[in-house]
Each structure stands twice: as C-alpha cells, then as structure tokens.
Short mmCIF file of C-alpha atoms in Angstrom, two decimals:
data_model
loop_
_atom_site.label_atom_id
_atom_site.label_comp_id
_atom_site.label_asym_id
_atom_site.label_seq_id
_atom_site.Cartn_x
_atom_site.Cartn_y
_atom_site.Cartn_z
CA UNK A 1 -23.04 10.47 -25.01
CA UNK A 2 -20.98 7.77 -26.73
CA UNK A 3 -18.38 10.38 -27.72
CA UNK A 4 -17.98 11.43 -24.08
CA UNK A 5 -17.72 7.80 -22.98
CA UNK A 6 -15.10 7.02 -25.64
CA UNK A 7 -13.15 10.14 -24.70
CA UNK A 8 -13.19 9.23 -21.02
CA UNK A 9 -12.15 5.64 -21.75
CA UNK A 10 -9.21 6.83 -23.84
CA UNK A 11 -7.98 9.50 -21.42
CA UNK A 12 -9.45 8.12 -18.20
CA UNK A 13 -6.24 8.38 -16.17
CA UNK A 14 -5.54 11.99 -17.14
CA UNK A 15 -9.15 13.07 -16.69
CA UNK A 16 -9.45 11.32 -13.32
CA UNK A 17 -6.16 12.80 -12.09
CA UNK A 18 -7.36 16.28 -13.08
CA UNK A 19 -10.65 15.80 -11.23
CA UNK A 20 -8.83 14.57 -8.11
CA UNK A 21 -6.40 17.51 -8.32
CA UNK A 22 -9.23 20.04 -8.56
CA UNK A 23 -11.12 18.38 -5.71
CA UNK A 24 -8.04 18.26 -3.45
CA UNK A 25 -7.20 21.88 -4.18
CA UNK A 26 -10.74 23.03 -3.37
CA UNK A 27 -10.70 21.13 -0.07
CA UNK A 28 -7.43 22.78 0.96
CA UNK A 29 -8.67 26.22 -0.08
CA UNK A 30 -11.81 26.08 2.09
CA UNK A 31 -9.83 26.37 5.29
CA UNK A 32 -6.80 28.30 6.49
CA UNK A 33 -5.98 25.50 8.90
CA UNK A 34 -4.16 22.20 8.46
CA UNK A 35 -5.58 18.69 8.67
CA UNK A 36 -3.61 17.44 11.65
CA UNK A 37 -0.52 18.82 13.37
CA UNK A 38 1.61 15.94 12.09
CA UNK A 39 1.75 17.71 8.72
CA UNK A 40 3.74 20.53 10.32
CA UNK A 41 6.19 18.15 11.95
CA UNK A 42 6.89 16.11 8.82
CA UNK A 43 7.55 19.13 6.60
CA UNK A 44 9.89 20.64 9.19
CA UNK A 45 11.78 17.37 9.61
CA UNK A 46 12.23 17.19 5.83
CA UNK A 47 13.60 20.74 5.94
CA UNK A 48 16.21 19.65 8.49
CA UNK A 49 17.44 16.92 6.13
CA UNK A 50 17.82 19.55 3.41
CA UNK A 51 19.68 21.77 5.85
CA UNK A 52 21.82 19.24 7.74
CA UNK A 53 22.31 16.45 5.21
CA UNK A 54 20.48 13.24 4.34
CA UNK A 55 22.44 11.05 6.76
CA UNK A 56 21.90 13.12 9.92
CA UNK A 57 18.98 11.37 11.65
CA UNK A 58 19.78 12.74 15.10
CA UNK A 59 16.78 14.35 16.71
CA UNK A 60 17.56 16.12 20.01
CA UNK A 61 14.36 18.19 19.83
CA UNK A 62 12.42 15.79 22.10
CA UNK A 63 14.86 15.46 24.99
CA UNK A 64 12.83 13.01 27.14
CA UNK A 65 12.09 10.55 24.36
CA UNK A 66 13.58 7.41 22.85
CA UNK A 67 13.54 9.26 19.52
CA UNK A 68 16.32 11.51 20.82
CA UNK A 69 18.01 8.63 22.64
CA UNK A 70 18.32 6.40 19.56
CA UNK A 71 18.76 9.21 17.04
CA UNK A 72 16.72 7.43 14.39
CA UNK A 73 13.79 8.24 12.14
CA UNK A 74 11.11 5.60 11.45
CA UNK A 75 9.61 7.89 8.78
CA UNK A 76 12.97 8.53 7.12
CA UNK A 77 11.98 7.75 3.54
CA UNK A 78 8.85 9.86 3.77
CA UNK A 79 10.85 12.85 4.96
CA UNK A 80 13.29 12.40 2.07
CA UNK A 81 10.36 12.41 -0.37
CA UNK A 82 9.10 15.68 1.14
CA UNK A 83 12.39 17.55 0.65
CA UNK A 84 11.39 19.10 -2.74
CA UNK A 85 8.46 20.83 -1.03
CA UNK A 86 10.82 22.51 1.45
CA UNK A 87 12.30 24.63 -1.35
CA UNK A 88 9.09 26.67 -1.26
CA UNK A 89 9.90 29.81 0.74
CA UNK A 90 6.57 29.95 2.56
CA UNK A 91 6.53 26.93 4.94
CA UNK A 92 2.73 26.91 5.24
CA UNK A 93 2.37 26.99 1.47
CA UNK A 94 4.71 24.02 1.26
CA UNK A 95 2.40 22.10 3.62
CA UNK A 96 -0.63 22.90 1.47
CA UNK A 97 1.04 21.96 -1.81
CA UNK A 98 2.38 18.72 -0.32
CA UNK A 99 -1.12 17.93 0.93
CA UNK A 100 -2.67 18.46 -2.51
CA UNK A 101 0.07 16.44 -4.20
CA UNK A 102 -0.20 13.44 -1.85
CA UNK A 103 -4.00 13.36 -1.95
CA UNK A 104 -4.06 13.57 -5.75
CA UNK A 105 -1.32 10.96 -6.09
CA UNK A 106 -3.11 8.56 -3.73
CA UNK A 107 -6.49 8.77 -5.47
CA UNK A 108 -5.02 8.62 -8.96
CA UNK A 109 -2.85 5.64 -8.05
CA UNK A 110 -5.80 3.77 -6.58
CA UNK A 111 -7.73 4.42 -9.80
CA UNK A 112 -4.82 3.25 -11.95
CA UNK A 113 -4.15 0.12 -9.87
CA UNK A 114 -7.70 -1.20 -9.93
CA UNK A 115 -7.95 -0.36 -13.63
CA UNK A 116 -4.78 -2.41 -14.20
CA UNK A 117 -6.57 -5.58 -13.06
CA UNK A 118 -9.55 -4.85 -15.32
CA UNK A 119 -11.94 -3.79 -12.56
CA UNK A 120 -15.07 -2.27 -14.07
CA UNK A 121 -15.95 1.36 -13.22
CA UNK A 122 -12.63 2.29 -11.50
CA UNK A 123 -13.61 5.96 -11.13
CA UNK A 124 -16.81 4.99 -9.30
CA UNK A 125 -14.86 2.82 -6.86
CA UNK A 126 -12.26 5.52 -6.25
CA UNK A 127 -15.01 7.96 -5.28
CA UNK A 128 -16.54 5.29 -3.03
CA UNK A 129 -13.16 4.89 -1.32
CA UNK A 130 -12.77 8.63 -0.84
CA UNK A 131 -16.14 8.92 0.91
CA UNK A 132 -16.07 5.51 2.61
CA UNK A 133 -15.75 7.32 5.95
CA UNK A 134 -15.19 10.84 7.21
CA UNK A 135 -12.04 9.52 8.89
CA UNK A 136 -10.59 8.41 5.56
CA UNK A 137 -11.65 11.61 3.81
CA UNK A 138 -10.02 13.66 6.55
CA UNK A 139 -6.80 11.66 6.82
CA UNK A 140 -6.10 11.64 3.09
CA UNK A 141 -5.48 15.40 3.42
CA UNK A 142 -2.75 14.98 6.03
CA UNK A 143 0.92 15.15 5.10
CA UNK A 144 1.80 11.86 6.74
CA UNK A 145 3.44 8.59 5.65
CA UNK A 146 0.34 6.56 6.52
CA UNK A 147 -1.57 7.31 3.33
CA UNK A 148 1.51 6.48 1.24
CA UNK A 149 2.00 3.22 3.15
CA UNK A 150 -1.66 2.39 2.62
CA UNK A 151 -1.32 2.96 -1.11
CA UNK A 152 1.87 0.88 -1.32
CA UNK A 153 0.25 -1.97 0.62
CA UNK A 154 -2.65 -1.93 -1.81
CA UNK A 155 -0.22 -1.91 -4.76
CA UNK A 156 1.61 -4.85 -3.22
CA UNK A 157 -1.58 -6.90 -3.14
CA UNK A 158 -2.28 -6.03 -6.79
CA UNK A 159 1.21 -7.14 -7.79
CA UNK A 160 0.79 -10.41 -5.90
CA UNK A 161 -2.46 -11.00 -7.78
CA UNK A 162 -0.74 -10.21 -11.10
CA UNK A 163 2.33 -12.29 -10.15
CA UNK A 164 4.91 -9.54 -10.70
CA UNK A 165 7.95 -10.29 -8.47
CA UNK A 166 10.00 -7.26 -9.58
CA UNK A 167 7.16 -4.87 -8.78
CA UNK A 168 6.66 -6.69 -5.47
CA UNK A 169 10.33 -6.19 -4.63
CA UNK A 170 10.46 -2.46 -5.34
CA UNK A 171 7.12 -1.81 -3.62
CA UNK A 172 8.32 -3.66 -0.52
CA UNK A 173 11.50 -1.58 -0.51
CA UNK A 174 9.42 1.59 -0.50
CA UNK A 175 7.18 0.39 2.34
CA UNK A 176 10.00 -0.23 4.83
CA UNK A 177 11.95 2.80 3.59
CA UNK A 178 9.06 5.23 3.93
CA UNK A 179 7.33 3.92 7.06
CA UNK A 180 9.11 0.99 8.65
CA UNK A 181 6.63 0.70 11.53
CA UNK A 182 4.02 -0.51 9.02
CA UNK A 183 6.29 -3.12 7.44
CA UNK A 184 4.18 -5.80 9.14
CA UNK A 185 1.35 -5.03 6.68
CA UNK A 186 3.25 -6.40 3.64
CA UNK A 187 4.06 -9.51 5.67
CA UNK A 188 0.35 -9.96 6.33
CA UNK A 189 -0.38 -9.43 2.63
CA UNK A 190 2.26 -12.04 1.73
CA UNK A 191 0.58 -14.60 3.98
CA UNK A 192 -2.96 -13.87 2.77
CA UNK A 193 -2.00 -13.69 -0.91
CA UNK A 194 -0.09 -16.96 -0.68
CA UNK A 195 -3.09 -18.58 0.99
CA UNK A 196 -5.43 -17.22 -1.70
CA UNK A 197 -3.14 -18.53 -4.45
CA UNK A 198 -3.00 -21.95 -2.87
CA UNK A 199 -6.79 -22.14 -2.50
CA UNK A 200 -7.55 -21.03 -6.05
CA UNK A 201 -4.57 -22.36 -8.02
CA UNK A 202 -2.92 -24.93 -5.73
CA UNK A 203 0.30 -22.97 -6.21
CA UNK A 204 2.73 -21.15 -3.95
CA UNK A 205 4.71 -18.43 -5.71
CA UNK A 206 8.08 -18.62 -3.98
CA UNK A 207 9.54 -15.82 -6.13
CA UNK A 208 6.87 -13.42 -4.92
CA UNK A 209 7.49 -14.29 -1.28
CA UNK A 210 11.26 -13.92 -1.62
CA UNK A 211 10.87 -10.67 -3.57
CA UNK A 212 8.78 -9.13 -0.82
CA UNK A 213 11.01 -10.19 2.07
CA UNK A 214 14.16 -9.10 0.25
CA UNK A 215 12.47 -5.81 -0.60
CA UNK A 216 11.49 -5.19 3.01
CA UNK A 217 15.05 -5.94 4.08
CA UNK A 218 16.40 -3.62 1.40
CA UNK A 219 14.18 -0.79 2.62
CA UNK A 220 15.45 -1.28 6.17
CA UNK A 221 19.07 -1.17 4.98
CA UNK A 222 18.44 2.21 3.35
CA UNK A 223 18.00 3.78 6.80
CA UNK A 224 21.22 5.47 8.02
CA UNK A 225 20.66 4.31 11.62
CA UNK A 226 19.37 0.76 11.19
CA UNK A 227 19.57 -0.41 14.81
CA UNK A 228 17.95 2.73 16.20
CA UNK A 229 15.22 2.54 13.57
CA UNK A 230 14.41 -1.07 14.47
CA UNK A 231 14.30 -0.21 18.17
CA UNK A 232 11.86 2.66 17.59
CA UNK A 233 9.72 0.43 15.37
CA UNK A 234 9.53 -2.16 18.13
CA UNK A 235 8.42 0.53 20.57
CA UNK A 236 5.70 1.86 18.28
CA UNK A 237 4.36 -1.57 17.36
CA UNK A 238 4.92 -4.00 20.25
CA UNK A 239 5.33 -1.76 23.30
CA UNK A 240 2.43 0.43 22.21
CA UNK A 241 0.13 -2.59 21.84
CA UNK A 242 1.15 -3.96 25.25
CA UNK A 243 0.82 -0.59 26.98
CA UNK A 244 -2.68 -0.01 25.56
CA UNK A 245 -3.73 -3.35 27.00
CA UNK A 246 -2.62 -2.32 30.50
CA UNK A 247 -5.08 0.58 30.84
CA UNK A 248 -2.29 3.05 31.45
CA UNK A 249 -3.57 6.64 31.12
CA UNK A 250 -1.91 7.78 27.93
CA UNK A 251 -3.38 10.47 25.71
CA UNK A 252 -2.96 8.95 22.26
CA UNK A 253 -4.10 10.56 19.05
CA UNK A 254 -7.70 9.74 18.17
CA UNK A 255 -6.73 7.32 15.43
CA UNK A 256 -4.91 5.09 17.92
CA UNK A 257 -8.04 4.64 20.01
CA UNK A 258 -10.23 1.62 19.40
CA UNK A 259 -13.16 1.64 17.01
CA UNK A 260 -16.49 1.54 18.83
CA UNK A 261 -20.05 0.91 17.74
CA UNK A 262 -20.85 4.61 18.00
CA UNK A 263 -18.32 5.23 15.22
CA UNK A 264 -19.98 2.55 13.10
CA UNK A 265 -23.38 4.17 13.50
CA UNK A 266 -22.03 7.65 12.84
CA UNK A 267 -19.60 7.00 9.98
CA UNK A 268 -19.56 3.47 8.70
CA UNK A 269 -23.20 2.48 8.17
CA UNK A 270 -23.00 2.85 4.34
CA UNK A 271 -19.78 0.86 4.12
CA UNK A 272 -20.90 -1.87 6.52
CA UNK A 273 -24.30 -2.14 4.85
CA UNK A 274 -22.58 -2.58 1.52
CA UNK A 275 -20.24 -5.19 2.99
CA UNK A 276 -23.22 -7.17 4.26
CA UNK A 277 -24.74 -6.93 0.80
CA UNK A 278 -21.48 -8.20 -0.72
CA UNK A 279 -21.38 -11.16 1.66
CA UNK A 280 -24.96 -11.96 0.68
CA UNK A 281 -23.97 -12.01 -3.01
CA UNK A 282 -20.97 -14.25 -2.28
CA UNK A 283 -23.27 -16.62 -0.41
CA UNK A 284 -25.67 -16.57 -3.37
CA UNK A 285 -22.83 -17.44 -5.73
CA UNK A 286 -21.91 -20.37 -3.52
CA UNK A 287 -25.53 -21.59 -3.27
CA UNK A 288 -25.97 -21.35 -7.04
CA UNK A 289 -22.69 -23.23 -7.57
CA UNK A 290 -21.48 -20.39 -9.78
CA UNK A 291 -18.02 -20.12 -8.17
CA UNK A 292 -16.48 -22.15 -11.00
CA UNK A 293 -17.58 -19.52 -13.54
CA UNK A 294 -15.27 -16.92 -11.99
CA UNK A 295 -11.76 -16.62 -13.46
CA UNK A 296 -8.81 -17.67 -11.21
CA UNK A 297 -7.38 -14.11 -10.89
CA UNK A 298 -10.77 -12.80 -9.73
CA UNK A 299 -11.15 -15.72 -7.33
CA UNK A 300 -7.76 -14.92 -5.85
CA UNK A 301 -8.69 -11.25 -5.54
CA UNK A 302 -12.00 -12.04 -3.84
CA UNK A 303 -10.51 -14.44 -1.29
CA UNK A 304 -7.53 -12.21 -0.45
CA UNK A 305 -9.63 -9.09 0.03
CA UNK A 306 -12.32 -10.88 1.99
CA UNK A 307 -9.71 -12.16 4.46
CA UNK A 308 -7.86 -8.84 4.65
CA UNK A 309 -11.10 -6.91 5.21
CA UNK A 310 -12.03 -9.21 8.07
CA UNK A 311 -8.56 -8.98 9.66
CA UNK A 312 -8.44 -5.17 9.55
CA UNK A 313 -11.98 -4.97 10.92
CA UNK A 314 -10.85 -7.01 13.92
CA UNK A 315 -7.71 -4.87 14.30
CA UNK A 316 -9.85 -1.71 14.34
CA UNK A 317 -11.63 -3.05 17.42
CA UNK A 318 -8.63 -4.49 19.29
CA UNK A 319 -5.68 -2.35 18.18
CA UNK A 320 -6.38 1.04 16.54
CA UNK A 321 -9.24 2.64 14.64
CA UNK A 322 -6.91 3.74 11.85
CA UNK A 323 -7.08 0.11 10.67
CA UNK A 324 -10.39 1.19 9.14
CA UNK A 325 -8.39 2.91 6.39
CA UNK A 326 -7.07 -0.49 5.33
CA UNK A 327 -10.55 -1.92 5.81
CA UNK A 328 -11.93 0.69 3.40
CA UNK A 329 -9.33 -0.04 0.72
CA UNK A 330 -9.52 -3.83 0.82
CA UNK A 331 -13.29 -4.05 1.25
CA UNK A 332 -13.84 -1.71 -1.69
CA UNK A 333 -11.50 -3.78 -3.85
CA UNK A 334 -13.50 -6.81 -2.67
CA UNK A 335 -16.71 -5.11 -3.81
CA UNK A 336 -15.21 -3.98 -7.10
CA UNK A 337 -13.75 -7.38 -7.94
CA UNK A 338 -17.03 -9.07 -7.02
CA UNK A 339 -18.99 -6.80 -9.37
CA UNK A 340 -16.48 -7.53 -12.12
CA UNK A 341 -16.78 -11.26 -11.41
CA UNK A 342 -20.56 -11.13 -11.73
CA UNK A 343 -20.14 -10.25 -15.41
CA UNK A 344 -18.53 -13.68 -15.80
CA UNK A 345 -21.50 -15.53 -14.29
CA UNK A 346 -24.31 -16.05 -16.75
CA UNK A 347 -27.09 -16.19 -14.14
CA UNK A 348 -26.06 -12.87 -12.58
CA UNK A 349 -25.27 -10.95 -15.76
CA UNK A 350 -28.86 -9.77 -16.40
CA UNK A 351 -29.12 -8.43 -12.84
CA UNK A 352 -26.09 -6.17 -13.01
CA UNK A 353 -26.99 -4.98 -16.50
CA UNK A 354 -30.46 -3.92 -15.38
CA UNK A 355 -31.17 -0.20 -15.10
CA UNK A 356 -32.41 -0.66 -11.54
CA UNK A 357 -28.96 -1.94 -10.51
CA UNK A 358 -27.33 1.29 -11.66
CA UNK A 359 -30.02 3.39 -9.97
CA UNK A 360 -29.45 1.59 -6.66
CA UNK A 361 -25.67 1.98 -7.04
CA UNK A 362 -26.13 5.70 -7.73
CA UNK A 363 -28.33 6.13 -4.65
CA UNK A 364 -25.76 4.29 -2.55
CA UNK A 365 -22.98 6.55 -3.82
CA UNK A 366 -24.97 9.73 -3.17
CA UNK A 367 -25.83 8.55 0.35
CA UNK A 368 -22.20 7.71 1.06
CA UNK A 369 -21.02 11.11 -0.23
CA UNK A 370 -23.62 12.98 1.83
CA UNK A 371 -22.91 10.99 4.99
CA UNK A 372 -19.14 11.36 4.66
CA UNK A 373 -19.37 15.05 3.76
CA UNK A 374 -21.61 15.98 6.69
CA UNK A 375 -19.32 14.38 9.25
CA UNK A 376 -16.23 15.65 7.44
CA UNK A 377 -17.64 19.16 7.74
CA UNK A 378 -17.73 18.70 11.51
CA UNK A 379 -14.14 17.43 11.47
CA UNK A 380 -13.00 20.53 9.58
CA UNK A 381 -14.10 22.64 12.55
CA UNK A 382 -11.45 20.80 14.59
CA UNK A 383 -8.61 21.36 12.16
CA UNK A 384 -5.45 22.90 13.55
CA UNK A 385 -4.50 26.55 13.41
CA UNK A 386 -0.94 26.38 12.02
CA UNK A 387 -0.17 29.76 13.59
CA UNK A 388 -0.67 28.40 17.09
CA UNK A 389 2.49 29.08 19.14
CA UNK A 390 3.99 31.18 16.33
CA UNK A 391 4.34 34.28 18.53
CA UNK A 392 5.52 32.16 21.46
CA UNK A 393 8.13 30.50 19.26
CA UNK A 394 9.33 33.85 17.94
CA UNK A 395 9.92 35.07 21.50
CA UNK A 396 11.81 31.89 22.41
CA UNK A 397 14.06 32.14 19.34
CA UNK A 398 14.88 35.77 20.13
CA UNK A 399 15.40 35.45 23.89
CA UNK A 400 16.83 32.00 24.64
CA UNK A 401 20.05 30.17 23.88
CA UNK A 402 20.38 27.48 21.23
CA UNK A 403 19.31 24.13 22.68
CA UNK A 404 17.60 25.52 25.80
CA UNK A 405 14.96 23.00 26.85
CA UNK A 406 11.36 24.21 26.93
CA UNK A 407 8.92 22.02 28.85
CA UNK A 408 5.84 21.35 26.70
CA UNK A 409 3.21 19.83 28.95
CA UNK A 410 1.40 18.06 26.10
CA UNK A 411 3.14 15.97 23.44
CA UNK A 412 0.67 17.11 20.75
CA UNK A 413 1.92 20.70 21.09
CA UNK A 414 5.30 19.66 19.75
CA UNK A 415 4.55 19.83 15.98
CA UNK A 416 3.46 23.49 16.13
CA UNK A 417 6.37 24.46 18.36
CA UNK A 418 8.90 22.55 16.28
CA UNK A 419 7.50 23.91 13.01
CA UNK A 420 8.06 27.50 14.09
CA UNK A 421 11.12 27.01 16.28
CA UNK A 422 13.84 24.36 16.07
CA UNK A 423 16.17 26.70 17.98
CA UNK A 424 14.99 25.14 21.24
CA UNK A 425 14.54 21.57 22.45
CA UNK A 426 11.34 20.25 23.98
CA UNK A 427 10.31 17.28 26.13
CA UNK A 428 8.21 14.95 24.00
CA UNK A 429 6.43 14.73 20.68
CA UNK A 430 4.88 12.37 18.15
CA UNK A 431 3.35 9.55 20.26
CA UNK A 432 3.53 9.50 24.10
CA UNK A 433 4.77 5.88 23.98
CA UNK A 434 8.23 7.18 23.07
CA UNK A 435 8.38 9.22 26.28
CA UNK A 436 6.94 6.37 28.35
CA UNK A 437 9.50 3.93 26.94
CA UNK A 438 12.34 6.38 27.57
CA UNK A 439 11.54 6.80 31.28
CA UNK A 440 8.35 5.88 33.11
CA UNK A 441 9.52 8.07 35.98
CA UNK A 442 9.72 11.15 33.75
CA UNK A 443 6.51 10.21 31.96
CA UNK A 444 4.49 10.26 35.19
CA UNK A 445 6.14 13.43 36.45
CA UNK A 446 5.25 15.19 33.21
CA UNK A 447 1.77 13.64 33.22
CA UNK A 448 0.86 15.01 36.65
CA UNK A 449 2.31 18.43 35.85
CA UNK A 450 0.11 18.59 32.76
CA UNK A 451 -3.12 17.07 34.02
CA UNK A 452 -3.11 17.91 37.75
CA UNK A 453 -1.38 21.28 37.64
CA UNK A 454 -0.60 21.21 41.35
CA UNK A 455 2.64 22.37 43.02
CA UNK A 456 3.79 18.76 43.41
CA UNK A 457 4.31 15.77 41.14
CA UNK A 458 5.72 12.25 41.34
CA UNK A 459 7.22 9.56 39.13
CA UNK A 460 4.68 6.80 39.70
CA UNK A 461 1.13 6.17 38.50
CA UNK A 462 -0.17 6.35 42.08
CA UNK A 463 1.40 9.15 44.07
CA UNK A 464 1.96 8.68 47.79
CA UNK A 465 3.05 11.37 50.21
CA UNK A 466 6.71 10.39 50.54
CA UNK A 467 7.13 10.23 46.74
CA UNK A 468 5.93 13.70 45.76
CA UNK A 469 8.31 16.52 44.86
CA UNK A 470 8.10 20.20 44.02
CA UNK A 471 7.50 20.66 40.28
CA UNK A 472 10.06 23.45 40.01
CA UNK A 473 12.75 21.11 41.33
CA UNK A 474 11.64 18.30 39.01
CA UNK A 475 11.62 20.56 35.95
CA UNK A 476 15.16 21.83 36.62
CA UNK A 477 16.78 18.64 37.93
CA UNK A 478 15.09 15.89 35.91
CA UNK A 479 14.00 17.58 32.71
CA UNK A 480 16.82 20.16 32.59
CA UNK A 481 14.15 22.64 31.49
CA UNK A 482 14.77 26.39 31.55
CA UNK A 483 11.29 27.43 30.42
CA UNK A 484 7.76 26.06 30.54
CA UNK A 485 4.86 26.84 28.21
CA UNK A 486 1.49 26.90 29.97
CA UNK A 487 -1.79 27.04 28.05
CA UNK A 488 -4.31 29.18 29.91
CA UNK A 489 -7.38 26.99 29.33
CA UNK A 490 -5.94 23.54 28.78
CA UNK A 491 -3.64 23.79 31.83
CA UNK A 492 -6.03 25.92 33.86
CA UNK A 493 -4.98 24.53 37.26
CA UNK A 494 -1.29 25.00 36.59
CA UNK A 495 -1.86 28.47 35.14
CA UNK A 496 -3.99 29.46 38.13
CA UNK A 497 -1.37 28.25 40.62
CA UNK A 498 1.36 30.12 38.80
CA UNK A 499 -0.66 33.34 38.58
CA UNK A 500 -1.66 33.19 42.24
CA UNK A 501 1.92 32.63 43.38
CA UNK A 502 1.33 29.13 44.72
CA UNK A 503 4.42 27.94 42.85
CA UNK A 504 7.85 29.36 43.57
CA UNK A 505 10.82 29.50 41.24
CA UNK A 506 8.92 30.71 38.17
CA UNK A 507 9.04 34.06 36.40
CA UNK A 508 6.58 35.01 33.66
CA UNK A 509 8.50 36.29 30.65
CA UNK A 510 5.91 36.22 27.86
CA UNK A 511 2.12 36.23 27.55
CA UNK A 512 0.27 35.39 24.37
CA UNK A 513 -3.43 35.10 23.59
CA UNK A 514 -3.73 31.49 24.72
CA UNK A 515 -0.48 30.65 26.53
CA UNK A 516 2.31 32.08 28.65
CA UNK A 517 6.00 31.32 29.02
CA UNK A 518 7.59 31.07 32.46
CA UNK A 519 11.30 31.00 33.11
CA UNK A 520 12.34 28.40 35.68
CA UNK A 521 14.70 30.15 38.11
#
C-alpha cells in the first residue's frame, strides 16, 4: 500500500492526467451526439480563421445581428486556440478530440493548481469538483470558452494568493484574449483578493493589481477589431442583464436562466450541504479562537473563496445559473483550504485524522458522484444530434447562390446550419440579445414568425391591427431572405399554414425528415 502511495505522490500529475483523459474519452464515446450546439459553431469559426486568415473577424453569417454589424469576435482567442483541431479532416472527429482535450486540460490544471498551494488530497477535490453538479459535469464536455475562462479565473486567484505578478499578468492577458465578455471576473477577483490580503496581512499588493489590469488591457489589444469587440462585450454583459430584468420574452440558453430552488433540490443538495458544514467548521474555529493558528496564506485563501462563493451564489439567482460553475470551483477550494488549515490547528487535528472522518468523506464523495451521474444521464438524452440539418445544408449548398440569406426561425439552429454550410447567410445565432440589440423591429418580426406561425407578423411586442404585415413581404423586404427553413414539429403552426396554402409567395423546394425548405418568391 505504501509503495502505491509513494508512486502516486511522485507521479501524481501524470497519473491524474491519464485518469482524466481516460474518463473524458469514455464519456465522449458513450454517445454519438455532442454536448451542446455551441461546440459545432466554435470549431467551424476556428476553421474560417484557418481558411481566411487570423485577422479576418468579419462575420456576415448572421445578417440581422450586431455580430455581423460590428464584424468582431468576442471569443477570438478561443477560436485561435482551436485552429489545430481543424486540421483533422473529419469535422465531427475534430469536435470530439477538442472536447476530450479541453476536459482533460481543465481537470488536470485544477489538480495541479490546488496542489501548487499545498492543498491536501488534490485528486479527491478534483473529483468533487467534477461531480459537484450535473450542470458542471455536462458543461465541461462542451467545446466552449467558458470552461477555459473558468480555469483561468481560478488560476488568477491562486497567483494572487501566491503573490506572483508575472503569472497574474499573463493569465489576465489570456482571459480577455480568449473570452473578453468574462473579463469582469478577474476584476472581481482583484477586488476580493486585495480585500483578503488587507484583512489577513494589512497589505495591498499594488504590483498584483497593476499586473492584472495591464494584462486585461493587453488581451483586449490582441483583438483585431478592438472597438467592435468592446461593443459586443457591452451588449452581452450590460444590455443582456438589463433586458432580462424587463421581462422581455427572449428564449435564452438554459444556462442564462436564473437558478431556482428546484435546481438546488435536484442537483446541488450535496454541494450546499457540504457548504453548510464548512460554515459550521469556520464558526467553530472562531468560537474556539483557533483562527490565529492558521497560516496567513491559508487565511487569505479562506477569506477570498468564502467571499467569492457567496458572490457567485447571489449571481446565480439574480443573473445566470452558469454562475454556479464559479460557485463550484471557489467553494471547493474553500473546502479544500479549510481541511488543509485544520491540520494546523491542534484541537482539530485528531478529528480529521480519525478513521470516521475519512469514512464520512468517502460516503459524501460516493453520494455526490451518484447524484451527479444520475442527473447527468438524463442530460445526455438531450444532447444534440450533430447531423441535424446536414441534408438540408447539403441541398442549400448545391442549389443556392453564395451569400443567399436563409431565414432560420430559431437562433439555436444556427450552429448546426453554420457547421454544415457556410455557403449561405442566416438571420441570427449565438444569443438572441445580439439580434434584439441590432433591431428590435426585426427581432419581434422574427419572434412572431417563429412562435405564432401565422400569415402576419409585426415589429412590436404587442401587435395591433394597423401594425401587422404579411410575413412573405417582411421576409423579402426586411430580412432580404430568399429561403426559409421550417421545422415540422417545432414550427407546427407555420408548417401547417404553408402546407395548407394559407401563405402565398412560398414554394417548397426540399423536404427532410424533420424540416422543409421553402423558397420565397
């Protein structure tokens, strides 16, 4: 047993990375689908940079969107990182390999980072993070910049704790280069880390603060279209937050919805129960006046992660549920650093060395894995068929002119369409806020075409009789569309009206298993 332990201690990083690689590969192999349509979009966008050059950020593929208007890419750095995967001939294989690589990199990096600050049992805590919620387990297998930004934000906190300004600088550069819309997270970490340093050490590390701000600025300057990038970031952060508060019907992705108590009961009971337990221990340390026994670095880590966990918990309820990913990371580091700190406190040392403590920890881990796995198994049933719209896209490429606009009623259809066919342009994609910000008039016209499916539409949230117009006219005049894709079940009203001849000016030119294409004449 000691030989195995010594071997693992010596080669812990390599062994852990191998385990994470095997696990990630097995997860990807159990399904022929992809974990989120965004993976398809990001790989295809990276391919365009390989094809058109690294400085061409124009994106005419979403014609009624600020993304096309400003010609910028807020995920620019991430797409550059993905370019090596686009050299794989099979595009779906490139998505799978990129997924495995990013998941393995994220888990291994988390393990390495917490090990670097002498956290005890880093492999245990990495597994706890992985199964902290089904949402986290699911999202780590998406080819998206969010998981990379999460990892970099975590690394930034570690470097603040270790007082490494050069590492802080380069990490900050990567954050704003890869995913500029999340550059506010490092700013939050700067504030909280500085506060934690002042509380525990009565010091303010000016070099660290300057390093982070200069790094964030440097990452912004690496974008070819700086002004356009900043405008799109403002839309995704500020305008999105304001719009969500106005109760405007906008079909966001699930992760942008608010966390509710049903989610807590379903997914987060193990994590929240453990957090309550951690708070109880912290209170016990305070009551027993044992705070002074904890080393300054561990004190700083505890305070920073306690504050960050609380902030991201609040954000999950008032802004977006994907804040729970940050909650998982920072609350688990809080737990890990607290356990490590208990070894420094003489009164608590016998408790955490007792066999019963390890048995309880093992039971907790098993329960968390089972709970996360069961819900994750349900999520897998909702994974995306990457071949959706493949036949439709093939017909469009073969029978339409370059740049012909195809009206896609739903923004979340864009990744599949774009993945298989960049020959045509579409209406909207990514988040609906980009279409809403571009033109509220066009947003509402598209909204009523998609969700009402009647022969008329209008450009206001509340349609009145003198404002409605024929959808054929609107599609040709306002959207400049030459074709429209109609899903048989999802757009059942529109499909029924088209099939029954209640709409004029449309000619069916292609029928697939789940959708049809109509030419607008």
